[in-house]
């Protein structure tokens, strides 16, 4: 490949990765965000990570409080220990600095705030995510010409950044790595012919066992290496029965010791093959009560079957629709099944193609069933139980690209451009979700599935589009991200951060930047070393621009639709407009709206909503304070957003009164 093309990839990679990191939360922000006592899923992660990485034992009685999860069975968390296995080496290494400094976390694990051991968990989250991106890129490069920037955006477009940088103590970035390792190892198992097949069969088995240790319902990924190997063999017409059975047999044999060790670890912690959920109360009330295995499976299948009509909510709903919040899954798996259907019609080995499609569908059942059982994102970001589908999406993506050959047609180019544009949106969406202090979840109790969730992410798609369009989006998101360390103290919105700083904050952020910078350099070196490939295999600007324009118009249509829905209208804003017209008709400074040195209340509404007014000469300002819909109004009506009270007041004013 020519140096100019390689350097273009490197420059683009630095710009994209740097922008994403600078505008996203990092471990420093997490240290400020967490309370002094971790709760729920985050505490479960700390419990596993600290007992393995700080104490090097399986005694959980001295771990942090588990919030609503009572310390019932010997203090053990009600989640499996996979994340602890993966993060423990980082905790152990960084705890060396805590031991040298005499940090109290060594003796009292609940005093983790500002410690290097706590930072080790967050750094592990970023490390495994970046390693996962690298593994996906290396695997894709075995078959197609793809830029590392494209591969990076396909990964970040899944919404994983929320769990990498905002909630690193949740399991999903580690889960992302497990599936990336399984995908890479399966690709290598297909390609290798000699003794190294055993190495990659073992790596695939380790990855699948780790996936199960991280999510106990993730048993369906056992099928992933079989689906990948058979898919490539059939697509590239290299299928041989003995070869295929040999590779699958190696993988199956490697599964035995891996799952044996995983089950032994579970018994060492819980004295059983799974956490003792009954000891923690009714925290898993979304599945039928377990009596016997056959009855439980039957009850789950019946419940999932009764909710199949909710699948469109997952695909194209208005909270976290997969088509633009996890596009590699939506378009990749769609392409996979279309590829399989077309191949059954046009190629031989119909029975094998049918078997492959059925295996892929069986793999699909588990994660989708988990979402249909929960019927909510679980007070977090996106349909996070669908991350096992990411490698299946990548498989469909690469097989669709291979199907096109060296000279892809218009359909393939459009397909790749749509996936890229949607991935750009999916990358920015969690940044918007993170940096907006007004909402994550709204007070609308009933979510899109019809479940009374208490708070929900209903209409998140429309609100995300509105926030991305907001004039202050980039300024606010930069101030909320780790890029603030390079900004002057006078930068808007930074003053509150310094009150939460600890003595290691800047050091830890710089280490995080070093990790991301090093990963960027590694991907960049591969971009420079790539062999020559045909330019036709890449997404051309000629196809990217019209697709991008079309999708921007589509998102704009969604925004306009939501903006003008009756339930989105603000009655308070309409009252303020009426008052503004009344003031203009009577003359500023006259009548009941005379000159005032400061703000005074001219009207009071329900829930202590106040209409404040101030006038001086020809200048005047009318604002609504304490309005319950302030967050929505300032997003959809940015011109009425009070610049002096940007998130809790809106109204009308003359130019000279703007700064009042």
mmCIF file of N, CA and C in Angstrom, residues 329-399:
data_model
loop_
_atom_site.group_PDB
_atom_site.id
_atom_site.type_symbol
_atom_site.label_atom_id
_atom_site.label_comp_id
_atom_site.label_asym_id
_atom_site.label_seq_id
_atom_site.Cartn_x
_atom_site.Cartn_y
_atom_site.Cartn_z
ATOM 1 N N UNK A 329 -24.778 -4.777 14.519
ATOM 2 C CA UNK A 329 -25.659 -5.900 14.837
ATOM 3 C C UNK A 329 -26.853 -5.914 13.894
ATOM 4 N N UNK A 330 -27.499 -4.774 13.723
ATOM 5 C CA UNK A 330 -28.699 -4.695 12.892
ATOM 6 C C UNK A 330 -28.388 -5.040 11.435
ATOM 7 N N UNK A 331 -27.426 -4.343 10.844
ATOM 8 C CA UNK A 331 -27.128 -4.549 9.428
ATOM 9 C C UNK A 331 -26.273 -5.790 9.199
ATOM 10 N N UNK A 332 -25.359 -6.080 10.132
ATOM 11 C CA UNK A 332 -24.506 -7.246 9.967
ATOM 12 C C UNK A 332 -25.272 -8.550 10.018
ATOM 13 N N UNK A 333 -26.154 -8.698 11.009
ATOM 14 C CA UNK A 333 -26.929 -9.933 11.113
ATOM 15 C C UNK A 333 -27.969 -10.002 10.001
ATOM 16 N N UNK A 334 -28.531 -8.841 9.648
ATOM 17 C CA UNK A 334 -29.431 -8.830 8.494
ATOM 18 C C UNK A 334 -28.728 -9.297 7.234
ATOM 19 N N UNK A 335 -27.499 -8.794 7.013
ATOM 20 C CA UNK A 335 -26.714 -9.235 5.862
ATOM 21 C C UNK A 335 -26.359 -10.702 5.933
ATOM 22 N N UNK A 336 -26.119 -11.205 7.156
ATOM 23 C CA UNK A 336 -25.774 -12.621 7.320
ATOM 24 C C UNK A 336 -26.917 -13.518 6.857
ATOM 25 N N UNK A 337 -28.135 -13.223 7.280
ATOM 26 C CA UNK A 337 -29.263 -14.076 6.905
ATOM 27 C C UNK A 337 -29.621 -13.925 5.423
ATOM 28 N N UNK A 338 -29.471 -12.712 4.880
ATOM 29 C CA UNK A 338 -29.699 -12.539 3.441
ATOM 30 C C UNK A 338 -28.658 -13.323 2.649
ATOM 31 N N UNK A 339 -27.409 -13.263 3.109
ATOM 32 C CA UNK A 339 -26.332 -14.020 2.450
ATOM 33 C C UNK A 339 -26.632 -15.513 2.479
ATOM 34 N N UNK A 340 -27.066 -16.023 3.635
ATOM 35 C CA UNK A 340 -27.380 -17.438 3.733
ATOM 36 C C UNK A 340 -28.549 -17.839 2.851
ATOM 37 N N UNK A 341 -29.592 -16.999 2.803
ATOM 38 C CA UNK A 341 -30.758 -17.314 1.977
ATOM 39 C C UNK A 341 -30.412 -17.328 0.496
ATOM 40 N N UNK A 342 -29.620 -16.350 0.055
ATOM 41 C CA UNK A 342 -29.234 -16.299 -1.356
ATOM 42 C C UNK A 342 -28.330 -17.470 -1.723
ATOM 43 N N UNK A 343 -27.423 -17.823 -0.795
ATOM 44 C CA UNK A 343 -26.508 -18.932 -1.071
ATOM 45 C C UNK A 343 -27.255 -20.250 -1.184
ATOM 46 N N UNK A 344 -28.286 -20.450 -0.375
ATOM 47 C CA UNK A 344 -29.070 -21.689 -0.456
ATOM 48 C C UNK A 344 -29.756 -21.814 -1.810
ATOM 49 N N UNK A 345 -30.107 -20.693 -2.397
ATOM 50 C CA UNK A 345 -30.791 -20.725 -3.691
ATOM 51 C C UNK A 345 -29.820 -20.909 -4.845
ATOM 52 N N UNK A 346 -28.618 -20.334 -4.759
ATOM 53 C CA UNK A 346 -27.729 -20.255 -5.914
ATOM 54 C C UNK A 346 -26.539 -21.205 -5.849
ATOM 55 N N UNK A 347 -26.200 -21.693 -4.665
ATOM 56 C CA UNK A 347 -25.039 -22.563 -4.537
ATOM 57 C C UNK A 347 -25.484 -23.968 -4.133
ATOM 58 N N UNK A 348 -24.522 -24.883 -4.165
ATOM 59 C CA UNK A 348 -24.808 -26.236 -3.715
ATOM 60 C C UNK A 348 -24.779 -26.329 -2.193
ATOM 61 N N UNK A 349 -24.770 -27.554 -1.688
ATOM 62 C CA UNK A 349 -24.707 -27.822 -0.256
ATOM 63 C C UNK A 349 -25.843 -27.122 0.498
ATOM 64 N N UNK A 350 -27.059 -27.262 -0.005
ATOM 65 C CA UNK A 350 -28.184 -26.564 0.615
ATOM 66 C C UNK A 350 -28.406 -27.006 2.055
ATOM 67 N N UNK A 351 -28.186 -28.279 2.308
ATOM 68 C CA UNK A 351 -28.391 -28.764 3.679
ATOM 69 C C UNK A 351 -27.392 -28.118 4.644
ATOM 70 N N UNK A 352 -26.149 -27.940 4.187
ATOM 71 C CA UNK A 352 -25.150 -27.302 5.041
ATOM 72 C C UNK A 352 -25.459 -25.820 5.251
ATOM 73 N N UNK A 353 -25.887 -25.149 4.181
ATOM 74 C CA UNK A 353 -26.272 -23.746 4.325
ATOM 75 C C UNK A 353 -27.448 -23.619 5.286
ATOM 76 N N UNK A 354 -28.414 -24.514 5.179
ATOM 77 C CA UNK A 354 -29.568 -24.476 6.081
ATOM 78 C C UNK A 354 -29.124 -24.712 7.526
ATOM 79 N N UNK A 355 -28.188 -25.666 7.719
ATOM 80 C CA UNK A 355 -27.664 -25.925 9.050
ATOM 81 C C UNK A 355 -26.975 -24.683 9.603
ATOM 82 N N UNK A 356 -26.190 -24.008 8.765
ATOM 83 C CA UNK A 356 -25.474 -22.810 9.204
ATOM 84 C C UNK A 356 -26.454 -21.706 9.617
ATOM 85 N N UNK A 357 -27.494 -21.492 8.831
ATOM 86 C CA UNK A 357 -28.499 -20.475 9.164
ATOM 87 C C UNK A 357 -29.197 -20.832 10.472
ATOM 88 N N UNK A 358 -29.509 -22.104 10.665
ATOM 89 C CA UNK A 358 -30.173 -22.523 11.903
ATOM 90 C C UNK A 358 -29.264 -22.330 13.113
ATOM 91 N N UNK A 359 -27.961 -22.628 12.956
ATOM 92 C CA UNK A 359 -27.022 -22.410 14.057
ATOM 93 C C UNK A 359 -26.922 -20.925 14.404
ATOM 94 N N UNK A 360 -26.874 -20.086 13.367
ATOM 95 C CA UNK A 360 -26.817 -18.641 13.609
ATOM 96 C C UNK A 360 -28.085 -18.163 14.300
ATOM 97 N N UNK A 361 -29.208 -18.702 13.891
ATOM 98 C CA UNK A 361 -30.482 -18.316 14.510
ATOM 99 C C UNK A 361 -30.536 -18.788 15.958
ATOM 100 N N UNK A 362 -30.034 -20.002 16.229
ATOM 101 C CA UNK A 362 -30.000 -20.509 17.598
ATOM 102 C C UNK A 362 -29.121 -19.621 18.482
ATOM 103 N N UNK A 363 -27.999 -19.166 17.923
ATOM 104 C CA UNK A 363 -27.117 -18.251 18.654
ATOM 105 C C UNK A 363 -27.855 -16.955 18.986
ATOM 106 N N UNK A 364 -28.703 -16.516 18.063
ATOM 107 C CA UNK A 364 -29.440 -15.261 18.199
ATOM 108 C C UNK A 364 -30.486 -15.326 19.308
ATOM 109 N N UNK A 365 -31.027 -16.511 19.542
ATOM 110 C CA UNK A 365 -32.169 -16.657 20.445
ATOM 111 C C UNK A 365 -31.842 -16.196 21.864
ATOM 112 N N UNK A 366 -30.683 -16.587 22.379
ATOM 113 C CA UNK A 366 -30.346 -16.297 23.770
ATOM 114 C C UNK A 366 -30.368 -14.821 24.124
ATOM 115 N N UNK A 367 -29.552 -13.977 23.453
ATOM 116 C CA UNK A 367 -29.542 -12.549 23.801
ATOM 117 C C UNK A 367 -30.884 -11.855 23.591
ATOM 118 N N UNK A 368 -31.574 -12.176 22.484
ATOM 119 C CA UNK A 368 -32.867 -11.539 22.235
ATOM 120 C C UNK A 368 -33.866 -11.937 23.315
ATOM 121 N N UNK A 369 -33.826 -13.201 23.736
ATOM 122 C CA UNK A 369 -34.721 -13.646 24.803
ATOM 123 C C UNK A 369 -34.448 -12.891 26.100
ATOM 124 N N UNK A 370 -33.164 -12.609 26.375
ATOM 125 C CA UNK A 370 -32.823 -11.871 27.594
ATOM 126 C C UNK A 370 -33.454 -10.481 27.585
ATOM 127 N N UNK A 371 -33.422 -9.810 26.436
ATOM 128 C CA UNK A 371 -34.031 -8.479 26.340
ATOM 129 C C UNK A 371 -35.543 -8.570 26.489
ATOM 130 N N UNK A 372 -36.157 -9.574 25.855
ATOM 131 C CA UNK A 372 -37.613 -9.721 25.941
ATOM 132 C C UNK A 372 -38.061 -10.092 27.353
ATOM 133 N N UNK A 373 -37.197 -10.755 28.116
ATOM 134 C CA UNK A 373 -37.528 -11.051 29.502
ATOM 135 C C UNK A 373 -37.432 -9.800 30.372
ATOM 136 N N UNK A 374 -36.361 -9.024 30.160
ATOM 137 C CA UNK A 374 -36.167 -7.811 30.958
ATOM 138 C C UNK A 374 -37.107 -6.695 30.513
ATOM 139 N N UNK A 375 -37.251 -6.521 29.210
ATOM 140 C CA UNK A 375 -38.071 -5.454 28.618
ATOM 141 C C UNK A 375 -37.617 -4.057 29.045
ATOM 142 N N UNK A 376 -36.316 -3.887 29.234
ATOM 143 C CA UNK A 376 -35.773 -2.571 29.559
ATOM 144 C C UNK A 376 -34.255 -2.653 29.482
ATOM 145 N N UNK A 377 -33.594 -1.510 29.343
ATOM 146 C CA UNK A 377 -32.124 -1.517 29.339
ATOM 147 C C UNK A 377 -31.521 -1.704 30.726
ATOM 148 N N UNK A 378 -32.344 -1.828 31.762
ATOM 149 C CA UNK A 378 -31.806 -2.057 33.098
ATOM 150 C C UNK A 378 -31.163 -0.821 33.688
ATOM 151 N N UNK A 379 -31.793 0.349 33.529
ATOM 152 C CA UNK A 379 -31.302 1.615 34.091
ATOM 153 C C UNK A 379 -29.874 1.914 33.656
ATOM 154 N N UNK A 380 -29.536 1.547 32.451
ATOM 155 C CA UNK A 380 -28.213 1.836 31.921
ATOM 156 C C UNK A 380 -28.377 2.295 30.471
ATOM 157 N N UNK A 381 -27.427 1.966 29.613
ATOM 158 C CA UNK A 381 -27.439 2.496 28.258
ATOM 159 C C UNK A 381 -27.649 1.380 27.247
ATOM 160 N N UNK A 382 -28.677 1.515 26.433
ATOM 161 C CA UNK A 382 -28.892 0.600 25.323
ATOM 162 C C UNK A 382 -29.352 -0.785 25.757
ATOM 163 N N UNK A 383 -29.611 -1.619 24.759
ATOM 164 C CA UNK A 383 -29.996 -3.011 25.025
ATOM 165 C C UNK A 383 -28.716 -3.809 25.236
ATOM 166 N N UNK A 384 -28.175 -3.667 26.450
ATOM 167 C CA UNK A 384 -26.833 -4.163 26.736
ATOM 168 C C UNK A 384 -26.735 -5.678 26.759
ATOM 169 N N UNK A 385 -27.861 -6.374 26.801
ATOM 170 C CA UNK A 385 -27.800 -7.834 26.769
ATOM 171 C C UNK A 385 -27.624 -8.363 25.351
ATOM 172 N N UNK A 386 -27.519 -7.450 24.387
ATOM 173 C CA UNK A 386 -27.320 -7.869 23.000
ATOM 174 C C UNK A 386 -25.856 -7.819 22.572
ATOM 175 N N UNK A 387 -24.937 -7.516 23.483
ATOM 176 C CA UNK A 387 -23.525 -7.492 23.092
ATOM 177 C C UNK A 387 -23.000 -8.836 22.588
ATOM 178 N N UNK A 388 -23.566 -9.984 23.007
ATOM 179 C CA UNK A 388 -23.132 -11.244 22.383
ATOM 180 C C UNK A 388 -23.396 -11.305 20.886
ATOM 181 N N UNK A 389 -24.268 -10.433 20.363
ATOM 182 C CA UNK A 389 -24.577 -10.447 18.939
ATOM 183 C C UNK A 389 -23.569 -9.662 18.110
ATOM 184 N N UNK A 390 -22.691 -8.900 18.751
ATOM 185 C CA UNK A 390 -21.717 -8.088 17.999
ATOM 186 C C UNK A 390 -20.828 -8.957 17.107
ATOM 187 N N UNK A 391 -20.230 -10.057 17.603
ATOM 188 C CA UNK A 391 -19.406 -10.869 16.700
ATOM 189 C C UNK A 391 -20.207 -11.481 15.560
ATOM 190 N N UNK A 392 -21.468 -11.814 15.796
ATOM 191 C CA UNK A 392 -22.303 -12.330 14.716
ATOM 192 C C UNK A 392 -22.542 -11.240 13.672
ATOM 193 N N UNK A 393 -22.685 -10.001 14.126
ATOM 194 C CA UNK A 393 -22.814 -8.889 13.190
ATOM 195 C C UNK A 393 -21.561 -8.692 12.368
ATOM 196 N N UNK A 394 -20.399 -8.790 12.999
ATOM 197 C CA UNK A 394 -19.138 -8.676 12.259
ATOM 198 C C UNK A 394 -18.995 -9.806 11.242
ATOM 199 N N UNK A 395 -19.438 -11.006 11.603
ATOM 200 C CA UNK A 395 -19.383 -12.125 10.665
ATOM 201 C C UNK A 395 -20.250 -11.834 9.446
ATOM 202 N N UNK A 396 -21.477 -11.366 9.668
ATOM 203 C CA UNK A 396 -22.334 -11.028 8.544
ATOM 204 C C UNK A 396 -21.760 -9.920 7.691
ATOM 205 N N UNK A 397 -21.121 -8.933 8.334
ATOM 206 C CA UNK A 397 -20.515 -7.815 7.608
ATOM 207 C C UNK A 397 -19.416 -8.297 6.669
ATOM 208 N N UNK A 398 -18.510 -9.139 7.182
ATOM 209 C CA UNK A 398 -17.384 -9.578 6.359
ATOM 210 C C UNK A 398 -17.836 -10.566 5.283
ATOM 211 N N UNK A 399 -18.822 -11.419 5.589
ATOM 212 C CA UNK A 399 -19.310 -12.357 4.572
ATOM 213 C C UNK A 399 -20.028 -11.623 3.446
#
